[in-house]
PDB file of C-alpha atoms in Angstrom:
ATOM      1  CA  ASP M   1     -11.183 -33.774   0.927  1.00  0.00           C
ATOM      2  CA  THR M   2     -14.667 -34.680  -0.254  1.00  0.00           C
ATOM      3  CA  GLY M   3     -15.857 -33.808  -3.716  1.00  0.00           C
ATOM      4  CA  VAL M   4     -19.113 -32.306  -4.888  1.00  0.00           C
ATOM      5  CA  SER M   5     -22.067 -34.403  -3.744  1.00  0.00           C
ATOM      6  CA  GLN M   6     -25.577 -34.541  -5.162  1.00  0.00           C
ATOM      7  CA  ASP M   7     -28.767 -36.034  -3.838  1.00  0.00           C
ATOM      8  CA  PRO M   8     -30.663 -38.004  -4.956  1.00  0.00           C
ATOM      9  CA  ARG M   9     -28.607 -39.849  -7.554  1.00  0.00           C
ATOM     10  CA  HIS M  10     -31.725 -41.039  -9.357  1.00  0.00           C
ATOM     11  CA  LYS M  11     -35.277 -39.732  -9.408  1.00  0.00           C
ATOM     12  CA  ILE M  12     -38.283 -41.167 -11.215  1.00  0.00           C
ATOM     13  CA  THR M  13     -41.386 -39.042 -11.191  1.00  0.00           C
ATOM     14  CA  LYS M  14     -44.683 -38.694 -12.991  1.00  0.00           C
ATOM     15  CA  ARG M  15     -45.403 -35.844 -15.327  1.00  0.00           C
ATOM     16  CA  GLY M  16     -46.802 -32.859 -13.473  1.00  0.00           C
ATOM     17  CA  GLN M  17     -45.051 -33.570 -10.171  1.00  0.00           C
ATOM     18  CA  ASN M  18     -42.499 -31.248  -8.563  1.00  0.00           C
ATOM     19  CA  VAL M  19     -38.961 -32.428  -7.840  1.00  0.00           C
ATOM     20  CA  THR M  20     -36.094 -30.916  -5.880  1.00  0.00           C
ATOM     21  CA  PHE M  21     -32.408 -31.773  -6.127  1.00  0.00           C
ATOM     22  CA  ARG M  22     -29.641 -30.864  -3.723  1.00  0.00           C
ATOM     23  CA  CYS M  23     -25.978 -30.095  -4.348  1.00  0.00           C
ATOM     24  CA  ASP M  24     -23.253 -29.767  -1.732  1.00  0.00           C
ATOM     25  CA  PRO M  25     -20.132 -28.113  -3.157  1.00  0.00           C
ATOM     26  CA  ILE M  26     -16.525 -28.696  -2.175  1.00  0.00           C
ATOM     27  CA  SER M  27     -15.894 -26.934   1.101  1.00  0.00           C
ATOM     28  CA  GLU M  28     -14.837 -23.276   0.692  1.00  0.00           C
ATOM     29  CA  HIS M  29     -15.778 -23.151  -2.999  1.00  0.00           C
ATOM     30  CA  ASN M  30     -17.646 -19.880  -3.445  1.00  0.00           C
ATOM     31  CA  ARG M  31     -19.049 -20.604  -6.907  1.00  0.00           C
ATOM     32  CA  LEU M  32     -21.683 -23.215  -7.637  1.00  0.00           C
ATOM     33  CA  TYR M  33     -23.049 -24.163 -11.068  1.00  0.00           C
ATOM     34  CA  TRP M  34     -25.939 -26.212 -12.439  1.00  0.00           C
ATOM     35  CA  TYR M  35     -25.844 -27.936 -15.835  1.00  0.00           C
ATOM     36  CA  ARG M  36     -28.186 -30.284 -17.661  1.00  0.00           C
ATOM     37  CA  GLN M  37     -27.107 -33.137 -19.928  1.00  0.00           C
ATOM     38  CA  THR M  38     -29.359 -35.069 -22.271  1.00  0.00           C
ATOM     39  CA  LEU M  39     -28.431 -38.337 -23.926  1.00  0.00           C
ATOM     40  CA  GLY M  40     -25.628 -38.031 -26.480  1.00  0.00           C
ATOM     41  CA  GLN M  41     -25.025 -34.343 -25.782  1.00  0.00           C
ATOM     42  CA  GLY M  42     -22.522 -32.341 -23.803  1.00  0.00           C
ATOM     43  CA  PRO M  43     -23.687 -30.640 -20.593  1.00  0.00           C
ATOM     44  CA  GLU M  44     -25.512 -27.325 -21.005  1.00  0.00           C
ATOM     45  CA  PHE M  45     -25.186 -24.455 -18.546  1.00  0.00           C
ATOM     46  CA  LEU M  46     -28.291 -23.573 -16.518  1.00  0.00           C
ATOM     47  CA  THR M  47     -27.238 -21.131 -13.807  1.00  0.00           C
ATOM     48  CA  TYR M  48     -24.520 -20.232 -11.344  1.00  0.00           C
ATOM     49  CA  PHE M  49     -24.068 -18.657  -7.930  1.00  0.00           C
ATOM     50  CA  GLN M  50     -21.262 -16.728  -6.363  1.00  0.00           C
ATOM     51  CA  ASN M  51     -21.811 -17.205  -2.656  1.00  0.00           C
ATOM     52  CA  GLU M  52     -25.602 -16.751  -2.282  1.00  0.00           C
ATOM     53  CA  ALA M  53     -26.052 -14.468  -5.305  1.00  0.00           C
ATOM     54  CA  GLN M  54     -27.419 -15.984  -8.505  1.00  0.00           C
ATOM     55  CA  LEU M  55     -25.349 -14.253 -11.168  1.00  0.00           C
ATOM     56  CA  GLU M  56     -26.509 -15.752 -14.427  1.00  0.00           C
ATOM     57  CA  LYS M  57     -29.394 -17.819 -15.723  1.00  0.00           C
ATOM     58  CA  SER M  58     -29.615 -19.531 -19.081  1.00  0.00           C
ATOM     59  CA  ARG M  59     -32.705 -19.130 -21.205  1.00  0.00           C
ATOM     60  CA  LEU M  60     -32.980 -22.930 -20.809  1.00  0.00           C
ATOM     61  CA  LEU M  61     -34.073 -22.220 -17.245  1.00  0.00           C
ATOM     62  CA  SER M  62     -37.782 -21.734 -17.823  1.00  0.00           C
ATOM     63  CA  ASP M  63     -40.122 -20.310 -15.183  1.00  0.00           C
ATOM     64  CA  ARG M  64     -40.756 -23.882 -13.980  1.00  0.00           C
ATOM     65  CA  PHE M  65     -37.157 -24.060 -12.776  1.00  0.00           C
ATOM     66  CA  SER M  66     -35.830 -22.307  -9.703  1.00  0.00           C
ATOM     67  CA  ALA M  67     -32.474 -22.542  -7.998  1.00  0.00           C
ATOM     68  CA  GLU M  68     -31.416 -21.267  -4.606  1.00  0.00           C
ATOM     69  CA  ARG M  69     -28.277 -21.122  -2.517  1.00  0.00           C
ATOM     70  CA  PRO M  70     -29.609 -19.498   0.636  1.00  0.00           C
ATOM     71  CA  LYS M  71     -26.519 -19.457   2.833  1.00  0.00           C
ATOM     72  CA  GLY M  72     -23.846 -19.643   0.201  1.00  0.00           C
ATOM     73  CA  SER M  73     -23.212 -23.311   0.891  1.00  0.00           C
ATOM     74  CA  PHE M  74     -25.489 -26.032  -0.539  1.00  0.00           C
ATOM     75  CA  SER M  75     -27.885 -25.335  -3.397  1.00  0.00           C
ATOM     76  CA  THR M  76     -31.256 -26.702  -4.469  1.00  0.00           C
ATOM     77  CA  LEU M  77     -32.738 -26.936  -7.946  1.00  0.00           C
ATOM     78  CA  GLU M  78     -36.515 -27.313  -8.117  1.00  0.00           C
ATOM     79  CA  ILE M  79     -38.519 -28.228 -11.181  1.00  0.00           C
ATOM     80  CA  GLN M  80     -42.243 -27.610 -10.960  1.00  0.00           C
ATOM     81  CA  ARG M  81     -44.867 -29.403 -13.076  1.00  0.00           C
ATOM     82  CA  THR M  82     -42.315 -31.723 -14.633  1.00  0.00           C
ATOM     83  CA  GLU M  83     -42.580 -32.598 -18.311  1.00  0.00           C
ATOM     84  CA  GLN M  84     -41.152 -35.574 -20.193  1.00  0.00           C
ATOM     85  CA  GLY M  85     -38.659 -33.223 -21.840  1.00  0.00           C
ATOM     86  CA  ASP M  86     -37.141 -32.531 -18.425  1.00  0.00           C
ATOM     87  CA  SER M  87     -35.726 -36.065 -18.351  1.00  0.00           C
ATOM     88  CA  ALA M  88     -31.965 -35.596 -18.213  1.00  0.00           C
ATOM     89  CA  MET M  89     -28.897 -35.748 -16.000  1.00  0.00           C
ATOM     90  CA  TYR M  90     -28.630 -32.683 -13.772  1.00  0.00           C
ATOM     91  CA  LEU M  91     -25.028 -31.893 -12.892  1.00  0.00           C
ATOM     92  CA  CYS M  92     -23.704 -29.601 -10.222  1.00  0.00           C
ATOM     93  CA  ALA M  93     -20.192 -28.164 -10.151  1.00  0.00           C
ATOM     94  CA  SER M  94     -18.253 -25.898  -7.844  1.00  0.00           C
ATOM     95  CA  SER M  95     -15.106 -23.815  -8.031  1.00  0.00           C
ATOM     96  CA  PHE M  96     -12.935 -21.385  -6.125  1.00  0.00           C
ATOM     97  CA  GLY M  97     -11.004 -20.229  -9.195  1.00  0.00           C
ATOM     98  CA  PRO M  98     -11.823 -20.866 -12.848  1.00  0.00           C
ATOM     99  CA  GLU M  99     -11.475 -24.676 -12.732  1.00  0.00           C
ATOM    100  CA  GLN M 100     -14.832 -26.347 -12.138  1.00  0.00           C
ATOM    101  CA  PHE M 101     -15.290 -29.692 -10.389  1.00  0.00           C
ATOM    102  CA  PHE M 102     -18.397 -31.759 -11.009  1.00  0.00           C
ATOM    103  CA  GLY M 103     -20.558 -33.942  -8.838  1.00  0.00           C
ATOM    104  CA  PRO M 104     -21.925 -37.377  -9.832  1.00  0.00           C
ATOM    105  CA  GLY M 105     -25.211 -35.936 -11.100  1.00  0.00           C
ATOM    106  CA  THR M 106     -28.899 -36.623 -10.501  1.00  0.00           C
ATOM    107  CA  ARG M 107     -30.569 -38.622 -13.252  1.00  0.00           C
ATOM    108  CA  LEU M 108     -34.214 -37.556 -13.642  1.00  0.00           C
ATOM    109  CA  THR M 109     -36.750 -39.680 -15.473  1.00  0.00           C
ATOM    110  CA  VAL M 110     -40.206 -38.208 -16.039  1.00  0.00           C
ATOM    111  CA  LEU M 111     -42.850 -40.801 -16.930  1.00  0.00           C
TER     112      LEU M 111
ATOM    113  CA  GLY E   1     -22.268 -17.443 -29.043  1.00  0.00           C
ATOM    114  CA  ILE E   2     -19.004 -19.338 -28.977  1.00  0.00           C
ATOM    115  CA  GLN E   3     -18.846 -22.627 -30.879  1.00  0.00           C
ATOM    116  CA  VAL E   4     -16.879 -25.636 -29.619  1.00  0.00           C
ATOM    117  CA  GLU E   5     -16.178 -28.463 -32.037  1.00  0.00           C
ATOM    118  CA  GLN E   6     -14.538 -31.736 -31.124  1.00  0.00           C
ATOM    119  CA  SER E   7     -13.081 -34.305 -33.465  1.00  0.00           C
ATOM    120  CA  PRO E   8     -13.305 -37.121 -34.166  1.00  0.00           C
ATOM    121  CA  PRO E   9     -16.810 -37.845 -32.817  1.00  0.00           C
ATOM    122  CA  ASP E  10     -15.983 -41.532 -32.383  1.00  0.00           C
ATOM    123  CA  LEU E  11     -12.700 -43.402 -32.067  1.00  0.00           C
ATOM    124  CA  ILE E  12     -11.966 -47.108 -31.736  1.00  0.00           C
ATOM    125  CA  LEU E  13      -8.473 -48.195 -30.715  1.00  0.00           C
ATOM    126  CA  GLN E  14      -6.651 -51.363 -29.835  1.00  0.00           C
ATOM    127  CA  GLU E  15      -5.143 -51.420 -26.381  1.00  0.00           C
ATOM    128  CA  GLY E  16      -1.664 -49.919 -26.467  1.00  0.00           C
ATOM    129  CA  ALA E  17      -2.338 -47.514 -29.320  1.00  0.00           C
ATOM    130  CA  ASN E  18      -1.920 -43.722 -29.127  1.00  0.00           C
ATOM    131  CA  SER E  19      -4.538 -41.137 -30.043  1.00  0.00           C
ATOM    132  CA  THR E  20      -5.071 -37.407 -30.430  1.00  0.00           C
ATOM    133  CA  LEU E  21      -8.378 -35.665 -29.745  1.00  0.00           C
ATOM    134  CA  ARG E  22      -8.951 -32.144 -30.995  1.00  0.00           C
ATOM    135  CA  CYS E  23     -11.044 -29.227 -29.741  1.00  0.00           C
ATOM    136  CA  ASN E  24     -11.584 -26.103 -31.851  1.00  0.00           C
ATOM    137  CA  PHE E  25     -13.283 -23.002 -30.444  1.00  0.00           C
ATOM    138  CA  SER E  26     -14.504 -19.937 -32.261  1.00  0.00           C
ATOM    139  CA  ASP E  27     -13.540 -17.098 -29.889  1.00  0.00           C
ATOM    140  CA  SER E  28     -11.042 -16.224 -27.181  1.00  0.00           C
ATOM    141  CA  VAL E  29     -11.579 -18.027 -23.881  1.00  0.00           C
ATOM    142  CA  ASN E  30     -10.797 -17.521 -20.223  1.00  0.00           C
ATOM    143  CA  ASN E  31     -10.720 -21.172 -19.317  1.00  0.00           C
ATOM    144  CA  LEU E  32     -10.434 -24.505 -21.091  1.00  0.00           C
ATOM    145  CA  GLN E  33     -10.912 -27.844 -19.417  1.00  0.00           C
ATOM    146  CA  TRP E  34     -10.767 -31.453 -20.603  1.00  0.00           C
ATOM    147  CA  PHE E  35     -12.991 -34.033 -18.908  1.00  0.00           C
ATOM    148  CA  HIS E  36     -13.487 -37.783 -19.117  1.00  0.00           C
ATOM    149  CA  GLN E  37     -17.063 -38.919 -18.501  1.00  0.00           C
ATOM    150  CA  ASN E  38     -17.212 -42.425 -17.092  1.00  0.00           C
ATOM    151  CA  PRO E  39     -20.029 -44.912 -17.790  1.00  0.00           C
ATOM    152  CA  TRP E  40     -21.893 -43.711 -14.675  1.00  0.00           C
ATOM    153  CA  GLY E  41     -21.939 -40.128 -15.919  1.00  0.00           C
ATOM    154  CA  GLN E  42     -19.306 -38.653 -13.601  1.00  0.00           C
ATOM    155  CA  LEU E  43     -17.171 -35.959 -15.205  1.00  0.00           C
ATOM    156  CA  ILE E  44     -13.552 -36.466 -14.195  1.00  0.00           C
ATOM    157  CA  ASN E  45     -11.215 -33.486 -14.482  1.00  0.00           C
ATOM    158  CA  LEU E  46      -8.268 -34.233 -16.735  1.00  0.00           C
ATOM    159  CA  PHE E  47      -6.731 -30.822 -17.388  1.00  0.00           C
ATOM    160  CA  TYR E  48      -7.333 -27.156 -16.723  1.00  0.00           C
ATOM    161  CA  ILE E  49      -5.367 -25.719 -19.649  1.00  0.00           C
ATOM    162  CA  PRO E  50      -6.303 -22.264 -21.026  1.00  0.00           C
ATOM    163  CA  SER E  51      -2.859 -22.182 -22.679  1.00  0.00           C
ATOM    164  CA  GLY E  52       0.383 -24.119 -22.844  1.00  0.00           C
ATOM    165  CA  THR E  53       1.160 -27.789 -22.336  1.00  0.00           C
ATOM    166  CA  LYS E  54       0.583 -30.114 -19.396  1.00  0.00           C
ATOM    167  CA  GLN E  55       1.229 -33.792 -18.799  1.00  0.00           C
ATOM    168  CA  ASN E  56      -0.250 -36.252 -16.347  1.00  0.00           C
ATOM    169  CA  GLY E  57       0.982 -39.801 -16.744  1.00  0.00           C
ATOM    170  CA  ARG E  58      -0.113 -41.190 -20.104  1.00  0.00           C
ATOM    171  CA  LEU E  59      -2.186 -38.108 -20.856  1.00  0.00           C
ATOM    172  CA  SER E  60      -1.005 -34.745 -22.038  1.00  0.00           C
ATOM    173  CA  ALA E  61      -2.718 -31.660 -23.416  1.00  0.00           C
ATOM    174  CA  THR E  62      -1.732 -28.615 -25.413  1.00  0.00           C
ATOM    175  CA  THR E  63      -3.744 -25.440 -25.949  1.00  0.00           C
ATOM    176  CA  VAL E  64      -2.750 -22.856 -28.555  1.00  0.00           C
ATOM    177  CA  ALA E  65      -5.025 -20.014 -27.514  1.00  0.00           C
ATOM    178  CA  THR E  66      -3.993 -17.693 -30.353  1.00  0.00           C
ATOM    179  CA  GLU E  67      -5.079 -20.335 -32.897  1.00  0.00           C
ATOM    180  CA  ARG E  68      -8.125 -21.385 -30.874  1.00  0.00           C
ATOM    181  CA  TYR E  69      -7.559 -25.086 -30.505  1.00  0.00           C
ATOM    182  CA  SER E  70      -6.581 -27.654 -27.919  1.00  0.00           C
ATOM    183  CA  LEU E  71      -5.299 -31.204 -28.268  1.00  0.00           C
ATOM    184  CA  LEU E  72      -5.543 -34.116 -25.852  1.00  0.00           C
ATOM    185  CA  TYR E  73      -3.010 -36.911 -26.306  1.00  0.00           C
ATOM    186  CA  ILE E  74      -3.578 -40.386 -24.924  1.00  0.00           C
ATOM    187  CA  SER E  75      -0.607 -42.727 -25.123  1.00  0.00           C
ATOM    188  CA  SER E  76      -0.526 -46.494 -24.589  1.00  0.00           C
ATOM    189  CA  SER E  77      -4.309 -46.575 -24.291  1.00  0.00           C
ATOM    190  CA  GLN E  78      -5.979 -48.967 -21.842  1.00  0.00           C
ATOM    191  CA  THR E  79      -9.513 -50.332 -21.775  1.00  0.00           C
ATOM    192  CA  THR E  80     -10.215 -48.117 -18.759  1.00  0.00           C
ATOM    193  CA  ASP E  81      -9.654 -45.085 -20.991  1.00  0.00           C
ATOM    194  CA  SER E  82     -12.938 -45.867 -22.748  1.00  0.00           C
ATOM    195  CA  GLY E  83     -15.689 -43.307 -22.376  1.00  0.00           C
ATOM    196  CA  VAL E  84     -16.569 -39.842 -23.605  1.00  0.00           C
ATOM    197  CA  TYR E  85     -14.013 -37.036 -23.597  1.00  0.00           C
ATOM    198  CA  PHE E  86     -15.318 -33.483 -23.406  1.00  0.00           C
ATOM    199  CA  CYS E  87     -13.622 -30.187 -24.032  1.00  0.00           C
ATOM    200  CA  ALA E  88     -15.259 -27.192 -22.346  1.00  0.00           C
ATOM    201  CA  VAL E  89     -14.449 -23.490 -22.595  1.00  0.00           C
ATOM    202  CA  GLU E  90     -15.428 -20.392 -20.657  1.00  0.00           C
ATOM    203  CA  PRO E  91     -15.861 -17.339 -22.899  1.00  0.00           C
ATOM    204  CA  GLY E  92     -14.706 -14.212 -21.100  1.00  0.00           C
ATOM    205  CA  ASN E  93     -15.312 -14.251 -17.355  1.00  0.00           C
ATOM    206  CA  THR E  94     -18.886 -15.461 -17.675  1.00  0.00           C
ATOM    207  CA  GLY E  95     -18.607 -18.372 -15.259  1.00  0.00           C
ATOM    208  CA  LYS E  96     -20.314 -20.751 -17.673  1.00  0.00           C
ATOM    209  CA  LEU E  97     -18.588 -23.619 -19.407  1.00  0.00           C
ATOM    210  CA  ILE E  98     -19.602 -24.310 -23.002  1.00  0.00           C
ATOM    211  CA  PHE E  99     -19.077 -27.970 -23.856  1.00  0.00           C
ATOM    212  CA  GLY E 100     -18.313 -29.608 -27.161  1.00  0.00           C
ATOM    213  CA  GLN E 101     -20.257 -32.646 -28.324  1.00  0.00           C
ATOM    214  CA  GLY E 102     -17.560 -34.997 -27.063  1.00  0.00           C
ATOM    215  CA  THR E 103     -15.406 -37.751 -28.520  1.00  0.00           C
ATOM    216  CA  THR E 104     -16.511 -41.283 -27.690  1.00  0.00           C
ATOM    217  CA  LEU E 105     -13.463 -43.504 -27.273  1.00  0.00           C
ATOM    218  CA  GLN E 106     -13.591 -47.292 -27.213  1.00  0.00           C
ATOM    219  CA  VAL E 107     -10.400 -49.165 -26.404  1.00  0.00           C
ATOM    220  CA  LYS E 108     -10.514 -52.851 -27.284  1.00  0.00           C
ATOM    221  CA  PRO E 109      -8.405 -55.445 -25.469  1.00  0.00           C
TER     222      PRO E 109
END
C-alpha cells in the first residue's frame, strides 16, 4: 500500500518562471487536497477535488495558481509567473473518508 | 472562520518524561486529526479523533467535542518524538483542514 507521492520533492526557480507540481493520491481515494506551508506556520488549505471536480478554492489561490485533476486520479498544481512570496512547502493529501493522508511535499524556492 | 489554538508553542523534555499537548477550537467540527511533522516536513498521521479517546502505544488522545478541545498525551518520551505536533480540524463538511500553529517538542537525551 503506497502512500501519497509528490514530484518533484524540491524545485528552485527564478522569479517570473512557471512551475508545475504533481501529486499521486493513495489508490482509490476520491478526494485530493492541496495545502501550502510557510516556515514556522501550520499548513493552509488551497483547494480540493472530489474525483475530477474542484469543489473549493481558497482565496489564497490567486489567478496565478491553477490546479487540475483531469481523470480523477493524479493532480497538478501550476504556478505562473512565480514570485518570491510563493516560496513554501506545497503539500498534497488524499482521503476516502474524512481522515486525510499527506504526501512528503514539494519544497519551492523562488530566487 | 474557526480558530485553532495549540499550547504550549514550545516544549523541552528530558527523555522518559511525559507531556500533554492541548488543542482548543472555536466552533463545532466534523473531523479532528493530530499529526507529527518530521524534520523533512512529512506529516505523519497520529490520530483521527473527532470525539472520544484513542491510544496507540505511548501516545493517546482525547477529544471533548462539546467543550471544543483535544489533548495529546505522550508518555515516556524518546528523542525520536522530537518535531512539530499539529492539531487540525474540519469545520462542517467543508473538506478543508484548518491547522493550529503547532507545538514544537524537543526531547533531550
